[in-house]
Amino acid sequence: MIEFNETNKIFYLSGKSFSYLIWIDPNGYLVNLHYGGRIESDDLTYFDMRTRPISFSPIPPDADHWFTLDIAGQEYGSYGQGDFRTPSVILCREDGDASSRFHYERHVIYDGAPALEGMPHCRKGGQTLALVLRDVLSGAKITLNYTVYEQFGILVRNAEIECGAQPVCLKRAHSFCADLPEGEYEAVCLHGRHCAERTPERVPLGHGTYTVSSTRGASSHQMNPFLALAERGCTETHGSVFAALLIYSGSYELSAEKSQTGGVRLCGGIQSLNFSKKMAPGEKFVTPQVALCHSDGGFGALSRAYHDFIRETILPPALAYARRPIVINNWEATYFQFDNEKLCKLADEAAELGVDTLVLDDGWFGKRNDDTSGLGDWFVNEDKLQGGLSAVIEHCKRLGLKFGLWFEPEMISEDSDLYRAHPDWAIGKADVPRCTGRNQLVLDMTRPEIVDGVFEQVSNILSTYAISYVKWDMNRHISEFYSAKLPADQQGEFSHRYILGVYALAERLQRAFPNVFFEGCSGGGGRFDAGMLYYFPQFWTSDDTDAYERAKIQWGTSYAYPLSAMSCHVSVCPNHQTGRTTPFETRGAIASLGAFGYELSPAALSEKERELVKQQIKAYRELEPLLQRGDLFRISNPFESNLFCVAVVSKDKKEAYAVGMQIHAVPADTDHRLRLAGLEEGALYEIAELGLKLHGSTLMHAGVLKPNLPDFGSFVWHLKAIG
Ligand code: GLA
């Protein structure tokens, strides 16, 4: 709900779990009066600090009394007028002056959300406040959009910056700035690396600035574009927590700056390090969106709010709750060593087990037999696949299997026909040796003719063959931020333009092939973000398929992203990434907490395991609606205890699915009580696996006995309300 009180000049924005109050002060400055738990529409102008002097704080020439930007809660931080905290925007004029002073000009409130052209954004719903500010020093107009999703407790923000009468160089363009009240906060980030993405890390927030960011041209494995600020002591179920989640996939920054008063500025957007944009009078720049969330119910409620929000407003609507393909992917089964015969055999075995799609991974194109060549040559490697791709696809068709294909559209190998024809298509300078990553260079996606070229090649394959599924990979980060075609004074836009090129290609391919299911991937989960999820309803969560490592990765990923966005496959043991052996049942149980599939050759499985595959697939199909729509409860933390346990509870609380994995066997231990969560207190549930009928209150407050299990032993419980 958004209201404006004409008398006290306060905007009241409120959702399920928050209120956000903005005041137009008597001098025309916008002052934040409250962001936090939901409150009544009281008059909070008593927070005006005009009567309380503060030393060493400049007072703007048009402000009265003691008003200073140094401590006032701001909606968009300015530079050079006494706000010494992180600025949101820097508008540098031709004479080098970069000061800005923002005054409220006007506002509109409307139903719906702004649509961002060429960038992922919330697709529907919400109510929006557009606040127009004028920078009285540069003349720029800044529109701050606030879209309230009342039902999720989420506030989506972004900024539109329009150059005034004098040209400027935009040196920073953040999406938002939210000045949070004083408090003892702890910052939570999701850091990681290849094969170990999104590990939650929690540290006390001291004075100074805490930053999470990526300068890699992708949101990255190393640091996800998510930052939470929790009050000290906040748990899964209790306490106040704020978070910012960028709907963006390129280089970014999010920071939390604790100031002299103890208040915290949470802000961020596009990474400033490799960003600048020259703007001519009237030119406009639109920043990506950020989804802010405040929860009073700890991290669990925060995550559930993001899950609902992403499922309802970000994922492609036709696919968000659709039956997902259960694939068998040949990567770990064959790597680059395959031919038609091997693939047809794999298809035979897959079909027998009930899998519905065979996905042919890397190595089917160009002259690619290892990772040194072929990227960019999106035509079939007929030497390897004798009889062409049609032979395998026809074979699959006869078996009732659909067929999927891997692409890495943004990349180019130096050993490729494409590179020989267009060495200047790679990022960097063709005459200056460039950094390689996995032996490859990156295509310059800022150039429309390159996007067109890739589109043509990929669409040629997709229209020639019966392909129902595409795995879109991206296996290196950007080093040289330079395009051969951009003028010198536009090179600062390179990084942002790159990701806009990726978005444009994804959008075009999806429009052209509406029946093809696209899965995202970036060396596992290297670009797992809300921006990519706008195009791809699921993303390969990590190249690490070890059940124990995956349980941790999926736990961290679930802080912001719903289970249905996480692509999760069962693979063979010893696991290819860790060498660890875990029970087949456990691998199935952990993979069932996502978009399910297999990454193996069924021939490598025992008869018993193949039977288990059939059961897993059947069980998954039954559970799928619950997993896609239900509420996730994280019950036992694998980073802090010997047990991983989560439960998904249907919205009507009539059904639940709990999965647990004991990490290490404990000798001579007894069974312990495990308390479930999220159930209906008064409902009676049957847990068939345990032969128990107990009320929700009993299961949540008294608990059930969790058996003492061997290393990586697991349990799976289905709860059905029976009264
Ligand atoms: C990346 C992906 C893998 C696989 C390989 C192929 O690492 O994450 O799943 O597709 O590339 O080269």
XYZ file of C-alpha atoms and ligand atoms in Angstrom, residues 331 361-362 406 438 471 473 475 521 523-524 540 543, ligand 1:
25
model
C 28.579 -34.534 -19.250
C 26.428 -31.409 -23.334
C 29.677 -29.854 -24.531
C 24.389 -27.418 -24.681
C 39.560 -22.367 -19.998
C 21.555 -25.515 -21.534
C 26.597 -22.064 -20.314
C 32.564 -20.697 -18.590
C 24.567 -22.350 -16.326
C 30.515 -23.267 -14.778
C 27.785 -24.433 -12.404
C 22.577 -25.355 -12.874
C 29.345 -28.228 -10.962
C 30.490 -26.204 -17.341
C 29.155 -26.710 -16.863
C 29.141 -28.212 -16.888
C 29.434 -28.698 -18.297
C 30.750 -28.138 -18.772
C 30.991 -28.458 -20.217
O 31.488 -26.477 -16.433
O 28.847 -26.215 -15.590
O 27.909 -28.701 -16.453
O 28.389 -28.294 -19.133
O 30.798 -26.718 -18.614
O 32.158 -27.942 -20.689
